[in-house]
């Protein structure tokens, strides 16, 4: 753990003028459970340790719609670049104090993006049957059932009802959502991939239904008890910059 991690800020610390990737994240629901940092430390990539708040870290189940993924400054792809996704993620910090997330799994409904993510970048994408349905103007249901590589049938069914808008997020709500990069292993090397997007429009949400086994499928104990935080956001456009290596130097 660095002696002084970077502060948690609602806005990105750096702009990304020349993006490597662009995309929008829409209709997001964030569901989080508290976990002991010792229980997740072994699942993080080299150079990263659990990022904790008050001695506790978190596992997140985040369901949303990916919209128009694009490379560089090219227009986003309308069909192959738009699909439902659900990820299981942890919270990390590295020796340079850079806070981020670590994805243990990313379920998506488009096969080609799954293959590109797995084979091209070594990310834990999984091909799944998925749907995002608006039951009314405040209620959203997310469903997922895994196809390949499995475990087949693992999935989620989440239904949330959007509540009041959050004018000033709590310290925990900032900690869980204001993450300006991801730690991972790309092309066999530990890397940090920065991102930037406008400040989250957040709403507190009521979890009406939660049937999931993706957390256990990712190698964690199944969540015990109610989640400590349930949030909803209509979404933001996002940009990803060039990955930076362990020394903090961007790759060419």
GROMACS .gro file of C-alpha atoms in nm:
model
  252
    1UNK     CA    1   0.000   0.000   0.000
    2UNK     CA    2   0.143   0.343  -0.089
    3UNK     CA    3   0.193   0.580   0.203
    4UNK     CA    4  -0.041   0.835   0.043
    5UNK     CA    5  -0.300   0.707  -0.206
    6UNK     CA    6  -0.438   0.966  -0.443
    7UNK     CA    7  -0.750   1.135  -0.306
    8UNK     CA    8  -1.094   1.013  -0.412
    9UNK     CA    9  -1.228   1.289  -0.637
   10UNK     CA   10  -1.569   1.312  -0.811
   11UNK     CA   11  -1.399   1.440  -1.128
   12UNK     CA   12  -1.112   1.271  -1.315
   13UNK     CA   13  -0.764   1.389  -1.213
   14UNK     CA   14  -0.653   1.413  -1.577
   15UNK     CA   15  -0.828   1.479  -1.906
   16UNK     CA   16  -0.781   1.228  -2.188
   17UNK     CA   17  -0.738   1.434  -2.504
   18UNK     CA   18  -0.635   1.142  -2.727
   19UNK     CA   19  -0.848   0.843  -2.624
   20UNK     CA   20  -0.758   0.486  -2.700
   21UNK     CA   21  -1.122   0.381  -2.654
   22UNK     CA   22  -1.452   0.566  -2.630
   23UNK     CA   23  -1.787   0.431  -2.510
   24UNK     CA   24  -2.094   0.520  -2.308
   25UNK     CA   25  -2.223   0.337  -2.001
   26UNK     CA   26  -2.601   0.359  -1.971
   27UNK     CA   27  -2.868   0.243  -1.721
   28UNK     CA   28  -2.616   0.141  -1.455
   29UNK     CA   29  -2.696  -0.029  -1.127
   30UNK     CA   30  -2.417  -0.062  -0.867
   31UNK     CA   31  -2.467  -0.326  -0.596
   32UNK     CA   32  -2.194  -0.359  -0.332
   33UNK     CA   33  -2.110  -0.584  -0.039
   34UNK     CA   34  -1.836  -0.528   0.219
   35UNK     CA   35  -1.552  -0.782   0.231
   36UNK     CA   36  -1.234  -0.832   0.429
   37UNK     CA   37  -0.930  -0.707   0.229
   38UNK     CA   38  -0.745  -1.029   0.320
   39UNK     CA   39  -1.013  -1.233   0.139
   40UNK     CA   40  -0.956  -1.059  -0.195
   41UNK     CA   41  -0.585  -0.968  -0.192
   42UNK     CA   42  -0.487  -1.287  -0.376
   43UNK     CA   43  -0.722  -1.205  -0.666
   44UNK     CA   44  -0.555  -0.875  -0.758
   45UNK     CA   45  -0.285  -0.840  -1.027
   46UNK     CA   46   0.081  -0.786  -0.935
   47UNK     CA   47   0.151  -0.438  -0.804
   48UNK     CA   48  -0.201  -0.378  -0.672
   49UNK     CA   49  -0.347  -0.427  -0.324
   50UNK     CA   50  -0.705  -0.391  -0.196
   51UNK     CA   51  -0.819  -0.032  -0.161
   52UNK     CA   52  -0.996  -0.003   0.173
   53UNK     CA   53  -1.215   0.256   0.340
   54UNK     CA   54  -1.208   0.234   0.717
   55UNK     CA   55  -1.037  -0.105   0.700
   56UNK     CA   56  -1.303  -0.254   0.470
   57UNK     CA   57  -1.302  -0.311   0.095
   58UNK     CA   58  -1.589  -0.404  -0.136
   59UNK     CA   59  -1.701  -0.635  -0.411
   60UNK     CA   60  -1.923  -0.476  -0.671
   61UNK     CA   61  -2.181  -0.624  -0.907
   62UNK     CA   62  -2.241  -0.363  -1.179
   63UNK     CA   63  -2.506  -0.412  -1.449
   64UNK     CA   64  -2.551  -0.171  -1.739
   65UNK     CA   65  -2.573  -0.116  -2.114
   66UNK     CA   66  -2.252  -0.062  -2.307
   67UNK     CA   67  -2.321   0.182  -2.592
   68UNK     CA   68  -2.123   0.245  -2.910
   69UNK     CA   69  -1.770   0.131  -2.826
   70UNK     CA   70  -1.522   0.307  -3.056
   71UNK     CA   71  -1.147   0.304  -3.117
   72UNK     CA   72  -0.939   0.622  -3.106
   73UNK     CA   73  -1.153   0.908  -3.240
   74UNK     CA   74  -1.355   0.693  -3.478
   75UNK     CA   75  -1.734   0.688  -3.436
   76UNK     CA   76  -1.863   0.423  -3.197
   77UNK     CA   77  -1.992   0.099  -3.349
   78UNK     CA   78  -2.375   0.087  -3.327
   79UNK     CA   79  -2.443  -0.292  -3.318
   80UNK     CA   80  -2.128  -0.480  -3.218
   81UNK     CA   81  -2.035  -0.193  -2.986
   82UNK     CA   82  -2.370  -0.182  -2.803
   83UNK     CA   83  -2.475  -0.460  -2.564
   84UNK     CA   84  -2.572  -0.539  -2.204
   85UNK     CA   85  -2.286  -0.610  -1.965
   86UNK     CA   86  -2.252  -0.713  -1.601
   87UNK     CA   87  -1.920  -0.715  -1.419
   88UNK     CA   88  -1.786  -0.831  -1.086
   89UNK     CA   89  -1.518  -0.597  -0.962
   90UNK     CA   90  -1.285  -0.524  -0.672
   91UNK     CA   91  -1.120  -0.201  -0.558
   92UNK     CA   92  -0.745  -0.154  -0.589
   93UNK     CA   93  -0.456   0.086  -0.534
   94UNK     CA   94  -0.096   0.054  -0.654
   95UNK     CA   95   0.250   0.171  -0.545
   96UNK     CA   96   0.197   0.507  -0.717
   97UNK     CA   97  -0.123   0.570  -0.523
   98UNK     CA   98  -0.340   0.525  -0.832
   99UNK     CA   99  -0.683   0.402  -0.730
  100UNK     CA  100  -0.879   0.179  -0.965
  101UNK     CA  101  -1.088  -0.131  -1.009
  102UNK     CA  102  -1.000  -0.490  -1.093
  103UNK     CA  103  -1.247  -0.690  -1.300
  104UNK     CA  104  -1.290  -1.053  -1.196
  105UNK     CA  105  -1.548  -1.118  -1.469
  106UNK     CA  106  -1.729  -0.926  -1.744
  107UNK     CA  107  -2.042  -1.087  -1.887
  108UNK     CA  108  -2.148  -0.948  -2.226
  109UNK     CA  109  -2.404  -1.048  -2.484
  110UNK     CA  110  -2.202  -0.989  -2.805
  111UNK     CA  111  -1.968  -1.275  -2.899
  112UNK     CA  112  -1.720  -1.074  -3.106
  113UNK     CA  113  -1.643  -0.816  -2.832
  114UNK     CA  114  -1.608  -1.106  -2.586
  115UNK     CA  115  -1.353  -1.277  -2.813
  116UNK     CA  116  -1.163  -0.951  -2.870
  117UNK     CA  117  -1.153  -0.884  -2.495
  118UNK     CA  118  -1.042  -1.236  -2.404
  119UNK     CA  119  -0.800  -1.314  -2.686
  120UNK     CA  120  -0.673  -0.966  -2.763
  121UNK     CA  121  -0.641  -0.822  -2.413
  122UNK     CA  122  -0.662  -1.117  -2.175
  123UNK     CA  123  -0.965  -0.975  -1.994
  124UNK     CA  124  -1.210  -1.216  -1.825
  125UNK     CA  125  -1.502  -1.163  -2.064
  126UNK     CA  126  -1.778  -1.424  -2.076
  127UNK     CA  127  -2.043  -1.469  -2.346
  128UNK     CA  128  -2.389  -1.460  -2.188
  129UNK     CA  129  -2.755  -1.424  -2.274
  130UNK     CA  130  -2.850  -1.084  -2.134
  131UNK     CA  131  -3.132  -0.835  -2.122
  132UNK     CA  132  -3.198  -0.492  -1.972
  133UNK     CA  133  -3.570  -0.414  -1.940
  134UNK     CA  134  -3.741  -0.097  -1.815
  135UNK     CA  135  -4.059  -0.204  -1.635
  136UNK     CA  136  -4.161   0.160  -1.586
  137UNK     CA  137  -3.985   0.496  -1.567
  138UNK     CA  138  -3.825   0.406  -1.231
  139UNK     CA  139  -3.779   0.026  -1.237
  140UNK     CA  140  -3.514  -0.169  -1.429
  141UNK     CA  141  -3.455  -0.545  -1.451
  142UNK     CA  142  -3.123  -0.698  -1.561
  143UNK     CA  143  -3.093  -1.067  -1.649
  144UNK     CA  144  -2.791  -1.272  -1.753
  145UNK     CA  145  -2.722  -1.643  -1.809
  146UNK     CA  146  -2.377  -1.763  -1.908
  147UNK     CA  147  -2.301  -1.947  -2.230
  148UNK     CA  148  -1.923  -1.979  -2.276
  149UNK     CA  149  -1.679  -2.042  -2.118
  150UNK     CA  150  -1.905  -2.083  -1.817
  151UNK     CA  151  -1.988  -2.204  -1.567
  152UNK     CA  152  -2.293  -2.248  -1.788
  153UNK     CA  153  -2.613  -2.117  -1.633
  154UNK     CA  154  -2.441  -1.890  -1.382
  155UNK     CA  155  -2.596  -1.547  -1.399
  156UNK     CA  156  -2.802  -1.273  -1.242
  157UNK     CA  157  -3.150  -1.136  -1.210
  158UNK     CA  158  -3.153  -0.789  -1.057
  159UNK     CA  159  -3.451  -0.556  -1.028
  160UNK     CA  160  -3.407  -0.207  -0.884
  161UNK     CA  161  -3.633   0.090  -0.831
  162UNK     CA  162  -3.470   0.430  -0.869
  163UNK     CA  163  -3.513   0.662  -0.573
  164UNK     CA  164  -3.413   1.020  -0.503
  165UNK     CA  165  -3.127   1.195  -0.680
  166UNK     CA  166  -2.808   1.227  -0.476
  167UNK     CA  167  -2.703   1.590  -0.445
  168UNK     CA  168  -2.388   1.521  -0.243
  169UNK     CA  169  -2.266   1.160  -0.238
  170UNK     CA  170  -2.140   1.014   0.088
  171UNK     CA  171  -1.775   0.922   0.135
  172UNK     CA  172  -1.860   0.559   0.057
  173UNK     CA  173  -2.060   0.650  -0.255
  174UNK     CA  174  -1.766   0.853  -0.387
  175UNK     CA  175  -1.526   0.568  -0.304
  176UNK     CA  176  -1.732   0.312  -0.496
  177UNK     CA  177  -1.802   0.516  -0.808
  178UNK     CA  178  -1.523   0.773  -0.858
  179UNK     CA  179  -1.265   0.530  -0.996
  180UNK     CA  180  -1.043   0.671  -1.267
  181UNK     CA  181  -0.868   0.362  -1.397
  182UNK     CA  182  -0.840  -0.015  -1.391
  183UNK     CA  183  -0.557  -0.244  -1.285
  184UNK     CA  184  -0.497  -0.557  -1.487
  185UNK     CA  185  -0.250  -0.766  -1.683
  186UNK     CA  186  -0.236  -0.672  -2.051
  187UNK     CA  187  -0.009  -0.856  -2.296
  188UNK     CA  188   0.147  -1.037  -1.999
  189UNK     CA  189   0.241  -0.720  -1.809
  190UNK     CA  190   0.077  -0.543  -1.514
  191UNK     CA  191  -0.084  -0.224  -1.643
  192UNK     CA  192  -0.303   0.064  -1.532
  193UNK     CA  193  -0.561   0.185  -1.785
  194UNK     CA  194  -0.686   0.539  -1.703
  195UNK     CA  195  -1.035   0.661  -1.784
  196UNK     CA  196  -1.223   0.989  -1.768
  197UNK     CA  197  -1.589   1.082  -1.779
  198UNK     CA  198  -1.823   1.355  -1.649
  199UNK     CA  199  -1.927   1.348  -1.286
  200UNK     CA  200  -2.173   1.066  -1.217
  201UNK     CA  201  -2.543   1.154  -1.195
  202UNK     CA  202  -2.636   0.920  -0.909
  203UNK     CA  203  -2.960   0.805  -0.750
  204UNK     CA  204  -3.012   0.587  -0.449
  205UNK     CA  205  -3.204   0.273  -0.541
  206UNK     CA  206  -3.410   0.000  -0.379
  207UNK     CA  207  -3.310  -0.356  -0.462
  208UNK     CA  208  -3.638  -0.537  -0.531
  209UNK     CA  209  -3.485  -0.866  -0.646
  210UNK     CA  210  -3.131  -1.005  -0.638
  211UNK     CA  211  -3.057  -1.355  -0.757
  212UNK     CA  212  -2.696  -1.393  -0.856
  213UNK     CA  213  -2.410  -1.639  -0.848
  214UNK     CA  214  -2.151  -1.444  -1.048
  215UNK     CA  215  -1.967  -1.334  -0.732
  216UNK     CA  216  -1.909  -1.695  -0.626
  217UNK     CA  217  -1.821  -1.792  -0.985
  218UNK     CA  218  -1.548  -1.524  -0.973
  219UNK     CA  219  -1.377  -1.702  -0.683
  220UNK     CA  220  -1.523  -1.507  -0.390
  221UNK     CA  221  -1.747  -1.625  -0.107
  222UNK     CA  222  -2.114  -1.578  -0.195
  223UNK     CA  223  -2.236  -1.247  -0.046
  224UNK     CA  224  -2.386  -1.283   0.300
  225UNK     CA  225  -2.664  -1.048   0.395
  226UNK     CA  226  -2.797  -0.737   0.229
  227UNK     CA  227  -2.572  -0.515   0.017
  228UNK     CA  228  -2.433  -0.205   0.189
  229UNK     CA  229  -2.498   0.017  -0.112
  230UNK     CA  230  -2.736   0.014  -0.411
  231UNK     CA  231  -2.705   0.300  -0.661
  232UNK     CA  232  -2.844   0.381  -1.004
  233UNK     CA  233  -2.716   0.613  -1.276
  234UNK     CA  234  -2.860   0.695  -1.619
  235UNK     CA  235  -2.501   0.692  -1.740
  236UNK     CA  236  -2.203   0.884  -1.876
  237UNK     CA  237  -1.978   0.891  -2.186
  238UNK     CA  238  -1.629   0.761  -2.107
  239UNK     CA  239  -1.280   0.773  -2.254
  240UNK     CA  240  -0.987   0.541  -2.190
  241UNK     CA  241  -0.626   0.654  -2.228
  242UNK     CA  242  -0.310   0.464  -2.303
  243UNK     CA  243  -0.214   0.198  -2.046
  244UNK     CA  244   0.068   0.283  -1.807
  245UNK     CA  245   0.316   0.027  -1.681
  246UNK     CA  246   0.429  -0.047  -1.324
  247UNK     CA  247   0.663   0.253  -1.326
  248UNK     CA  248   0.375   0.483  -1.408
  249UNK     CA  249   0.506   0.557  -1.759
  250UNK     CA  250   0.247   0.539  -2.043
  251UNK     CA  251   0.316   0.279  -2.308
  252UNK     CA  252   0.397   0.399  -2.661
   0.00000   0.00000   0.00000
